[in-house]
Coordinates of C-alpha atoms and ligand atoms in Angstrom, one line a residue:
X1 CA 86.8 83.8 120.7
X2 CA 89.2 82.0 118.2
X3 CA 87.6 78.7 119.1
X4 CA 84.1 79.8 117.7
X5 CA 82.6 78.6 114.6
X6 CA 84.7 75.5 114.0
X7 CA 82.8 73.1 112.2
X8 CA 81.5 69.8 114.0
X9 CA 84.0 67.1 114.2
X10 CA 87.1 69.5 113.6
X11 CA 89.6 71.3 115.9
X12 CA 91.3 74.6 116.0
X13 CA 95.1 74.1 115.9
X14 CA 96.6 73.9 119.4
X15 CA 98.5 76.6 120.7
X16 CA 99.7 78.6 124.0
X17 CA 96.8 80.7 125.6
X18 CA 98.7 83.9 125.8
X19 CA 97.8 87.2 127.6
X20 CA 94.7 89.2 127.2
X21 CA 95.2 91.9 124.6
X22 CA 98.8 90.8 124.2
X23 CA 98.6 87.2 123.2
X24 CA 101.9 85.9 123.0
X25 CA 103.3 89.3 121.9
X26 CA 105.9 89.6 124.5
X27 CA 107.6 86.1 124.1
X28 CA 107.6 86.9 120.3
X29 CA 109.6 90.2 120.5
X30 CA 112.8 88.7 120.0
X31 CA 114.3 85.8 117.9
X32 CA 110.8 84.9 116.7
X33 CA 112.2 82.0 114.8
X34 CA 113.6 80.4 117.7
X35 CA 110.6 81.0 120.1
X36 CA 108.4 79.5 117.4
X37 CA 110.4 76.6 116.9
X38 CA 110.6 75.7 120.4
X39 CA 106.8 76.5 120.8
X40 CA 106.4 73.8 117.9
X41 CA 108.2 71.1 119.8
X42 CA 105.2 71.2 122.3
X43 CA 102.3 71.9 119.9
X44 CA 103.1 70.5 116.7
X45 CA 103.5 71.2 113.0
X46 CA 100.2 73.1 112.9
X47 CA 99.7 75.5 115.8
X48 CA 98.0 78.7 116.4
X49 CA 99.6 81.8 118.5
X50 CA 97.9 84.8 119.1
X51 CA 99.7 88.1 118.5
X52 CA 98.0 91.2 120.1
X53 CA 94.3 90.2 119.3
X54 CA 95.2 88.5 115.8
X55 CA 95.5 84.5 115.5
X56 CA 98.3 83.4 113.3
X57 CA 98.7 79.7 112.3
X58 CA 102.3 78.8 112.4
X59 CA 103.6 75.8 110.3
X60 CA 106.6 73.6 110.7
X61 CA 107.9 70.3 109.4
X62 CA 108.7 69.9 105.7
X63 CA 105.7 67.4 105.1
X64 CA 103.2 69.6 106.6
X65 CA 104.4 72.6 104.8
X66 CA 104.7 70.6 101.8
X67 CA 101.0 69.8 102.2
X68 CA 99.9 73.3 102.6
X69 CA 101.9 75.1 100.1
X70 CA 102.0 72.4 97.4
X71 CA 99.1 70.0 97.7
X72 CA 96.7 72.6 99.0
X73 CA 98.5 75.4 97.2
X74 CA 95.2 77.2 96.1
X75 CA 94.2 77.5 100.0
X76 CA 97.4 78.8 101.3
X77 CA 98.3 81.2 98.4
X78 CA 97.3 84.5 99.9
X79 CA 99.0 87.3 101.7
X80 CA 97.6 88.7 104.9
X81 CA 96.6 92.4 105.1
X82 CA 99.4 93.9 107.3
X83 CA 100.1 97.5 108.0
X84 CA 103.7 97.3 107.0
X85 CA 102.9 95.9 103.7
X86 CA 100.6 98.5 102.7
X87 CA 103.5 100.8 102.2
X88 CA 105.5 98.7 99.9
X89 CA 105.1 100.2 96.5
X90 CA 102.0 102.1 97.4
X91 CA 100.2 99.0 98.4
X92 CA 100.4 97.5 94.9
X93 CA 103.4 95.1 95.3
X94 CA 103.2 91.8 93.5
X95 CA 105.1 90.3 96.5
X96 CA 103.3 92.1 99.5
X97 CA 99.8 93.0 98.3
X98 CA 96.9 90.7 99.0
X99 CA 96.0 90.3 95.6
X100 CA 95.8 86.6 94.5
X101 CA 93.4 86.6 91.7
X102 CA 93.8 86.7 88.0
X103 CA 95.6 90.0 88.0
X104 CA 98.2 88.8 90.3
X105 CA 99.0 85.8 88.3
X106 CA 99.2 87.6 85.0
X107 CA 101.5 90.0 86.8
X108 CA 103.7 87.3 88.2
X109 CA 104.0 85.6 84.7
X110 CA 104.9 89.0 83.1
X111 CA 107.5 89.5 85.8
X112 CA 108.8 85.8 85.3
X113 CA 109.1 86.3 81.8
X114 CA 110.7 89.6 81.6
X115 CA 113.3 88.3 84.2
X116 CA 114.3 85.4 82.4
X117 CA 114.8 86.9 78.9
X118 CA 117.5 89.4 80.6
X119 CA 119.2 87.0 82.8
X120 CA 119.5 83.2 82.3
X121 CA 118.3 82.7 78.8
X122 CA 121.0 82.3 76.1
X123 CA 121.9 85.7 74.9
X124 CA 122.7 86.4 71.0
X125 CA 124.5 89.8 72.3
X126 CA 126.3 88.6 75.3
X127 CA 129.9 87.5 75.1
X128 CA 129.2 85.0 77.7
X129 CA 126.6 82.2 77.8
X130 CA 124.0 84.6 79.2
X131 CA 123.5 88.1 80.4
X132 CA 123.5 87.2 84.0
X133 CA 127.0 85.4 83.6
X134 CA 128.3 88.6 82.0
X135 CA 127.1 91.2 84.6
X136 CA 128.3 88.9 87.5
X137 CA 131.7 88.3 86.2
X138 CA 132.2 92.1 85.5
X139 CA 131.1 93.0 89.1
X140 CA 132.9 89.9 90.8
X141 CA 136.3 91.1 88.9
X142 CA 135.6 94.6 90.0
X143 CA 135.3 93.3 93.6
X144 CA 138.5 91.6 93.5
X145 CA 140.2 94.7 92.3
X146 CA 138.3 96.8 95.2
X147 CA 139.3 94.5 97.9
X148 CA 142.9 94.4 97.0
X149 CA 142.9 98.1 96.8
X150 CA 141.2 98.4 100.1
X151 CA 143.8 96.2 101.7
X152 CA 146.7 98.4 100.5
X153 CA 144.8 101.2 101.8
X154 CA 143.4 100.4 105.2
X155 CA 144.9 96.9 105.8
X156 CA 141.1 95.5 106.6
X157 CA 137.7 96.4 105.4
X158 CA 133.8 95.7 105.6
X159 CA 133.1 93.5 102.6
X160 CA 129.4 94.2 102.7
X161 CA 129.3 97.8 101.6
X162 CA 130.9 96.9 98.3
X163 CA 129.2 93.5 98.0
X164 CA 125.9 95.3 98.2
X165 CA 126.7 97.7 95.4
X166 CA 127.8 95.0 93.1
X167 CA 125.0 92.8 93.6
X168 CA 122.6 95.7 93.2
X169 CA 124.4 96.6 90.0
X170 CA 123.6 93.1 88.6
X171 CA 120.0 93.7 89.1
X172 CA 120.1 97.0 87.8
X173 CA 122.0 95.8 84.7
X174 CA 119.2 93.3 84.1
X175 CA 116.3 95.8 85.0
X176 CA 117.7 99.2 83.4
X177 CA 120.7 98.2 81.3
X178 CA 123.0 100.4 83.5
X179 CA 125.3 100.0 86.4
X180 CA 125.9 102.7 89.2
X181 CA 129.3 104.1 90.2
X182 CA 130.2 102.5 93.8
X183 CA 130.2 106.0 95.1
X184 CA 126.9 106.9 93.7
X185 CA 125.0 108.5 96.5
X186 CA 121.5 107.8 95.2
X187 CA 121.9 104.3 95.1
X188 CA 124.2 104.1 98.3
X189 CA 121.2 105.8 100.2
X190 CA 118.8 103.0 99.3
X191 CA 121.1 99.8 99.4
X192 CA 122.7 101.0 102.6
X193 CA 119.5 101.4 104.6
X194 CA 117.7 98.3 103.6
X195 CA 118.1 97.2 107.4
X196 CA 115.2 99.4 108.1
X197 CA 113.2 97.5 105.5
X198 CA 113.9 94.1 106.9
X199 CA 113.4 95.3 110.5
X200 CA 109.9 96.6 109.9
X201 CA 108.8 93.7 107.5
X202 CA 110.1 91.2 109.9
X203 CA 107.7 88.3 110.3
X204 CA 105.6 88.8 113.4
X205 CA 106.5 92.6 113.7
X206 CA 104.2 93.6 116.5
X207 CA 103.0 96.9 114.8
X208 CA 101.5 94.7 112.1
X209 CA 99.3 93.0 115.0
X210 CA 98.7 95.6 117.5
X211 CA 96.9 98.6 115.6
X212 CA 97.5 100.9 118.7
X213 CA 101.3 100.7 117.8
X214 CA 100.6 102.2 114.3
X215 CA 99.5 105.2 116.0
X216 CA 102.7 105.9 118.3
X217 CA 105.6 107.5 116.8
X218 CA 108.0 105.1 115.7
X219 CA 111.7 105.8 114.6
X220 CA 111.8 102.4 112.5
X221 CA 108.7 103.0 110.7
X222 CA 109.8 106.5 109.8
X223 CA 113.0 105.1 108.5
X224 CA 110.9 102.3 106.7
X225 CA 108.8 104.7 104.8
X226 CA 111.6 106.8 103.9
X227 CA 113.4 103.8 102.4
X228 CA 110.2 103.1 100.4
X229 CA 110.3 106.5 99.0
X230 CA 113.7 106.6 98.2
X231 CA 113.6 103.2 96.4
X232 CA 110.6 104.2 94.3
X233 CA 112.2 107.5 93.4
X234 CA 115.3 105.9 92.3
X235 CA 113.4 103.5 90.0
X236 CA 110.9 105.9 88.8
X237 CA 113.8 108.2 87.5
X238 CA 115.1 104.9 85.6
X239 CA 111.6 104.0 84.2
X240 CA 111.1 107.7 82.9
X241 CA 114.3 107.7 81.2
X242 CA 113.2 104.2 79.4
X243 CA 109.8 105.5 78.2
X244 CA 111.8 108.6 76.8
X245 CA 114.4 106.4 74.8
X246 CA 112.1 103.6 74.2
X247 CA 112.3 101.8 70.9
X248 CA 110.1 98.7 70.1
X249 CA 112.6 97.4 67.8
X250 CA 115.3 97.1 70.3
X251 CA 114.1 95.9 73.7
X252 CA 117.1 96.4 76.0
X253 CA 116.2 95.3 79.5
X254 CA 113.5 94.1 81.7
X255 CA 111.8 97.6 82.0
X256 CA 111.7 97.9 78.1
X257 CA 110.2 94.5 77.9
X258 CA 107.5 95.6 80.7
X259 CA 107.0 98.8 78.7
X260 CA 106.6 96.6 75.4
X261 CA 103.9 94.7 77.3
X262 CA 102.0 97.8 78.2
X263 CA 102.1 98.7 74.3
X264 CA 100.9 95.5 72.9
X265 CA 98.2 95.5 75.3
X266 CA 96.9 98.8 74.0
X267 CA 97.2 97.7 70.4
X268 CA 95.1 94.5 71.2
X269 CA 92.5 96.5 72.4
X270 CA 90.2 95.3 75.3
X271 CA 91.3 91.9 76.2
X272 CA 89.8 90.0 79.0
X273 CA 92.0 91.2 81.8
X274 CA 93.4 94.7 81.6
X275 CA 96.3 95.3 83.7
X276 CA 96.8 99.1 84.4
X277 CA 100.1 100.3 82.8
X278 CA 101.5 101.4 86.2
X279 CA 101.0 97.7 87.5
X280 CA 102.9 96.3 85.0
X281 CA 105.8 98.9 85.2
X282 CA 105.9 98.8 88.8
X283 CA 106.8 95.0 88.7
X284 CA 110.4 96.3 88.3
X285 CA 110.2 97.5 92.0
X286 CA 109.2 93.9 93.0
X287 CA 112.3 92.5 91.0
X288 CA 114.8 95.1 92.2
X289 CA 113.7 95.0 95.7
X290 CA 113.9 91.2 96.1
X291 CA 117.0 91.0 94.0
X292 CA 119.6 93.0 95.8
X293 CA 119.2 92.4 99.5
X294 CA 118.7 88.7 99.5
X295 CA 121.7 88.0 97.2
X296 CA 123.9 90.3 99.1
X297 CA 123.0 88.7 102.3
X298 CA 123.6 85.2 100.9
X299 CA 127.0 86.3 99.9
X300 CA 127.9 88.1 103.1
X301 CA 126.9 85.0 105.1
X302 CA 129.1 83.1 103.0
X303 CA 132.0 85.2 103.7
X304 CA 131.4 85.0 107.3
X305 CA 131.6 81.0 107.2
X306 CA 134.6 81.0 105.0
X307 CA 136.6 83.2 107.6
X308 CA 135.1 81.2 110.5
X309 CA 136.0 77.8 108.7
X310 CA 139.2 78.5 106.9
X311 CA 139.7 74.7 106.3
X312 CA 136.3 74.8 104.3
X313 CA 137.4 77.8 102.3
X314 CA 140.7 75.9 101.4
X315 CA 138.9 72.9 100.1
X316 CA 136.6 75.0 97.9
X317 CA 139.9 76.7 96.5
X318 CA 141.3 73.3 95.9
X319 CA 138.3 72.2 94.0
X320 CA 138.3 75.4 91.9
X321 CA 142.0 75.0 91.1
X322 CA 141.5 71.4 90.1
X323 CA 138.4 71.8 88.0
X324 CA 138.8 75.2 86.6
X325 CA 142.6 76.0 86.9
X326 CA 143.8 79.5 87.4
X327 CA 144.1 80.4 83.7
X328 CA 140.5 81.3 83.1
X329 CA 137.5 82.6 85.1
X330 CA 134.9 80.4 86.6
X331 CA 131.4 80.0 84.3
X332 CA 128.1 79.1 85.2
X333 CA 128.6 75.7 83.2
X334 CA 131.2 74.8 86.0
X335 CA 128.8 74.6 88.3
X336 CA 127.8 71.0 88.1
X337 CA 131.5 70.1 88.3
X338 CA 132.3 71.7 91.7
X339 CA 130.1 69.5 94.2
X340 CA 132.0 70.8 97.2
X341 CA 131.4 74.4 96.4
X342 CA 127.7 73.6 95.8
X343 CA 127.6 71.8 99.1
X344 CA 129.1 74.9 101.0
X345 CA 126.4 77.2 99.5
X346 CA 123.5 74.7 100.5
X347 CA 125.1 74.5 103.9
X348 CA 125.4 78.3 104.1
X349 CA 121.5 78.5 103.1
X350 CA 120.7 75.7 105.5
X351 CA 122.6 76.6 108.6
X352 CA 122.1 80.4 108.5
X353 CA 118.6 80.0 107.4
X354 CA 118.7 83.8 106.8
X355 CA 115.0 84.1 105.8
X356 CA 113.8 82.4 108.6
X357 CA 110.2 82.7 107.5
X358 CA 108.8 83.2 104.1
X359 CA 106.8 86.1 103.6
X360 CA 103.6 85.6 105.7
X361 CA 100.7 83.6 103.8
X362 CA 97.1 83.7 104.3
X363 CA 94.3 81.4 103.5
X364 CA 92.1 82.1 100.7
X365 CA 89.3 80.1 102.0
X366 CA 88.3 77.7 104.8
X367 CA 90.5 74.8 104.9
X368 CA 91.6 71.9 107.0
X369 CA 95.2 70.7 107.4
X370 CA 96.3 67.8 109.3
X371 CA 92.8 67.5 110.8
X372 CA 92.8 71.1 112.1
X373 CA 90.3 73.8 111.0
X374 CA 91.7 76.9 109.5
X375 CA 89.3 79.7 108.6
X376 CA 89.5 82.0 105.5
X377 CA 91.7 85.0 105.9
X378 CA 93.9 83.6 108.6
X379 CA 97.2 84.8 108.8
X380 CA 99.9 81.8 108.2
X381 CA 103.6 82.0 109.1
X382 CA 105.8 79.1 107.4
X383 CA 108.9 78.4 109.6
X384 CA 111.7 77.7 107.3
X385 CA 114.3 77.9 110.0
X386 CA 112.7 75.0 111.8
X387 CA 112.7 72.8 108.8
X388 CA 116.6 73.3 108.1
X389 CA 117.4 72.7 111.8
X390 CA 115.0 69.5 112.3
X391 CA 116.7 66.8 113.9
X392 CA 114.3 64.4 112.2
X393 CA 115.8 65.7 108.8
X394 CA 119.4 66.6 109.7
X395 CA 122.1 64.8 111.8
X396 CA 123.6 67.6 114.3
X397 CA 121.5 70.5 112.6
X398 CA 123.7 73.0 114.6
X399 CA 126.8 71.9 113.1
X400 CA 128.2 73.9 110.0
X401 CA 129.2 70.9 107.7
X402 CA 129.1 71.1 103.9
X403 CA 129.8 67.5 103.7
X404 CA 126.7 66.4 104.7
X405 CA 125.3 66.9 101.3
X406 CA 127.9 64.8 99.6
X407 CA 128.4 61.1 99.2
X408 CA 131.3 59.4 101.2
X409 CA 134.0 60.1 98.3
X410 CA 132.9 63.6 98.3
X411 CA 132.2 63.5 94.4
X412 CA 128.4 63.9 94.3
X413 CA 125.9 65.8 95.6
X414 CA 122.9 64.2 97.3
X415 CA 120.1 65.7 95.5
X416 CA 117.5 64.3 97.9
X417 CA 119.0 66.1 100.7
X418 CA 119.6 69.2 98.8
X419 CA 116.0 69.5 98.1
X420 CA 115.1 69.6 101.9
X421 CA 116.8 73.0 102.4
X422 CA 113.9 75.4 102.6
X423 CA 115.2 78.8 101.5
X424 CA 112.9 80.0 98.7
X425 CA 109.6 78.9 99.7
X426 CA 107.3 76.3 97.9
X427 CA 104.5 76.4 95.6
X428 CA 102.5 79.1 94.1
X429 CA 104.5 81.6 96.0
X430 CA 107.7 80.3 95.4
X431 CA 110.4 82.8 94.9
X432 CA 110.7 83.6 91.0
X433 CA 114.2 84.7 91.4
X434 CA 115.5 81.2 92.5
X435 CA 117.4 80.3 89.5
X436 CA 119.0 83.6 89.3
X437 CA 119.7 83.8 92.9
X438 CA 121.5 80.3 93.0
X439 CA 123.7 81.0 89.8
X440 CA 124.6 84.6 91.2
X441 CA 125.8 83.0 94.4
X442 CA 127.5 80.4 92.8
X443 CA 129.6 82.7 90.3
X444 CA 130.3 85.5 92.7
X445 CA 131.7 83.1 95.4
X446 CA 133.8 81.0 92.9
X447 CA 135.2 84.1 91.2
X448 CA 136.3 85.7 94.3
X449 CA 137.7 82.4 95.7
X450 CA 139.7 81.5 92.6
X451 CA 141.5 84.8 93.3
X452 CA 141.4 85.7 96.9
X453 CA 141.8 84.2 100.1
X454 CA 139.7 85.6 102.8
X455 CA 140.7 86.0 106.5
X456 CA 139.8 88.1 109.7
X457 CA 142.3 90.4 111.1
X458 CA 144.4 88.6 114.0
X459 CA 142.7 88.9 117.3
X460 CA 139.3 89.7 115.7
X461 CA 136.5 87.3 115.4
X462 CA 133.4 87.5 112.9
X463 CA 130.2 87.8 115.1
X464 CA 127.8 85.1 113.6
X465 CA 124.8 85.9 115.7
X466 CA 121.9 86.6 113.5
X467 CA 119.7 89.7 113.7
X468 CA 116.1 88.9 113.4
X469 CA 114.3 90.1 110.3
X470 CA 112.5 89.5 107.2
X471 CA 116.1 88.6 106.0
X472 CA 118.5 88.1 109.0
X473 CA 121.8 89.7 109.0
X474 CA 124.9 89.5 110.9
X475 CA 126.9 92.4 112.6
X476 CA 129.1 94.3 109.9
X477 CA 132.6 93.2 110.2
X478 CA 135.1 95.6 109.6
X479 CA 138.2 93.3 109.9
X480 CA 138.1 91.5 106.7
X481 CA 141.3 90.9 104.9
X482 CA 142.2 89.5 101.6
X483 CA 145.3 87.8 99.9
X484 CA 145.9 87.4 96.4
X485 CA 146.4 83.6 95.9
X486 CA 148.5 84.0 92.7
X487 CA 149.7 86.5 90.3
X488 CA 147.3 86.7 87.3
X489 CA 148.2 87.2 83.8
X490 CA 145.0 85.4 82.9
X491 CA 142.1 86.5 80.8
X492 CA 139.0 84.7 79.7
Ligands
HEM1 C1 109.7 85.6 97.0 C2 113.8 84.0 98.9 C3 116.4 86.1 95.6 C4 112.2 87.8 93.5 C5 110.6 84.9 97.9 C6 110.2 84.3 99.1 C7 111.5 83.6 99.7 C8 112.5 84.2 98.8 C9 111.4 82.9 100.8 C10 108.8 84.2 99.8 C11 108.2 82.9 99.3 C12 106.8 82.7 100.2 O1 106.1 83.8 100.3 O2 106.4 81.6 100.2 C13 115.0 84.3 98.2 C14 116.3 84.2 98.4 C15 117.0 84.8 97.5 C16 115.9 85.5 96.7 C17 116.8 83.5 99.8 C18 118.4 84.8 97.2 C19 119.1 84.3 97.8 C20 115.4 86.7 94.7 C21 115.7 87.3 93.5 C22 114.6 87.9 93.0 C23 113.6 87.5 93.7 C24 117.2 87.5 92.8 C25 114.3 88.7 91.6 C26 115.2 88.9 90.6 C27 111.2 87.4 94.3 C28 109.8 87.7 94.1 C29 108.9 87.0 95.4 C30 109.9 86.4 96.0 C31 109.2 88.6 93.0 C32 107.4 87.3 95.5 C33 106.7 86.1 94.9 C34 105.2 86.1 95.1 O3 104.9 86.7 96.1 O4 104.5 85.7 94.3 N1 111.9 85.0 97.7 N2 114.6 85.1 97.2 N3 114.1 86.8 94.7 N4 111.3 86.5 95.4 FE1 113.0 85.9 96.2

């Protein structure tokens, strides 16, 4: 049926035939990114697979993806109507809802501005160059202390559990001006069950494509719904608190600045576009939700690579010693002087490709890509993993090698190669937290590595096998150890 209604002279994208009713569902159940990458070798950059009874276009190849998301941005900026997405923020999420109109544009801009003002914009109140730097420096120093304490008490530990709270605290500070205690149950009950979220929102999750599955009891789905409820409750409490203490002369954080938007809008009277207040305030859900799991996962993969490749860890530490020394803490302004550290972070993003696909897109109108006809409302997967492992772009793509991003002397980063790494999407749906995320990963890592040497307990190994999901995690590893690199008397 899918080959019907194709305008004369155009073709539908090629792809496997698949089974009746199931389509290619069975093949896609596991490691969807690898299966679709393999299929793209046969069918090309624009291919069509059927999942259940729903056709999906899968895009591979950096140039093809740029053509779609950048040059034909309007055509490909939509989000599909998926069962799991309807449950995120009551179906009103900026990130997951199907809205792409003026309302979505205005909300995205509000979120971007609020976010910027309380993170990387120069701050008159912060003792550091910006609030983000202040928050991350505090949290990273806390982690250093915590890890050393865990070593004394238990001789090894799982860093994920502590990293996730620290990263959540950074986004909490930006959104709500507060940080949670590392033992706060309400926060732990949210951040520690995020695995259920990334499992159900995984790109190609069969329940999104085979309606029958939506009626069957599913433990994963129950846990997912429960996660959404808990997150909403946690955030709602913080928002209520802000309304109570709001003072227009002292805008404290992202939530205040969103409340301010609601108030200003009222004062102006009926503008052309009225965004309901709750759709302004609940932007904080999108920011918080996107802001803690992704960065935690990035840091967690980084630690896994560092203990797997100790010589790489040593090189980063040598660079930190040489450029920053041991007397003061790293700052955001050091980043451009630390090319090897930067190359490591890029290689971590590339090699892990822990966001293997962007969030699914959908076409907003009938369009043509590379000569293939794609009708309106077609669900589109963007295969970032394929781009990051494409032999046409990368020499030995399976090898973890930060040096691929550096010149022969190791003194300069190759910007052209750096831009080929696809991690944050492209075009109109590109991640709005990209700068924050990159700065955060840099500052957490450099602060930790300046002071600590990470390793794995003798006889144990870090299992690097990714677990497929919207963001891919590794198995938790309880065998991390740290050693203090030098005794400190330093302060900032
Ligand atoms: C969307 C990656 C951190 C906020 C996205 C997308 C990707 C991504 C791949 C989807 C792009 C698409 O659909 O084409 C990442 C990675 C991060 C990160 C790898 C960390 C390493 C953050 C942070 C925030 C954030 C810290 C906020 C503070 C968002 C939002 C969207 C988004 C709001 C939805 C944009 C939209 O649908 O218009 N991100 N992100 N992200 N990200 Fe991030």
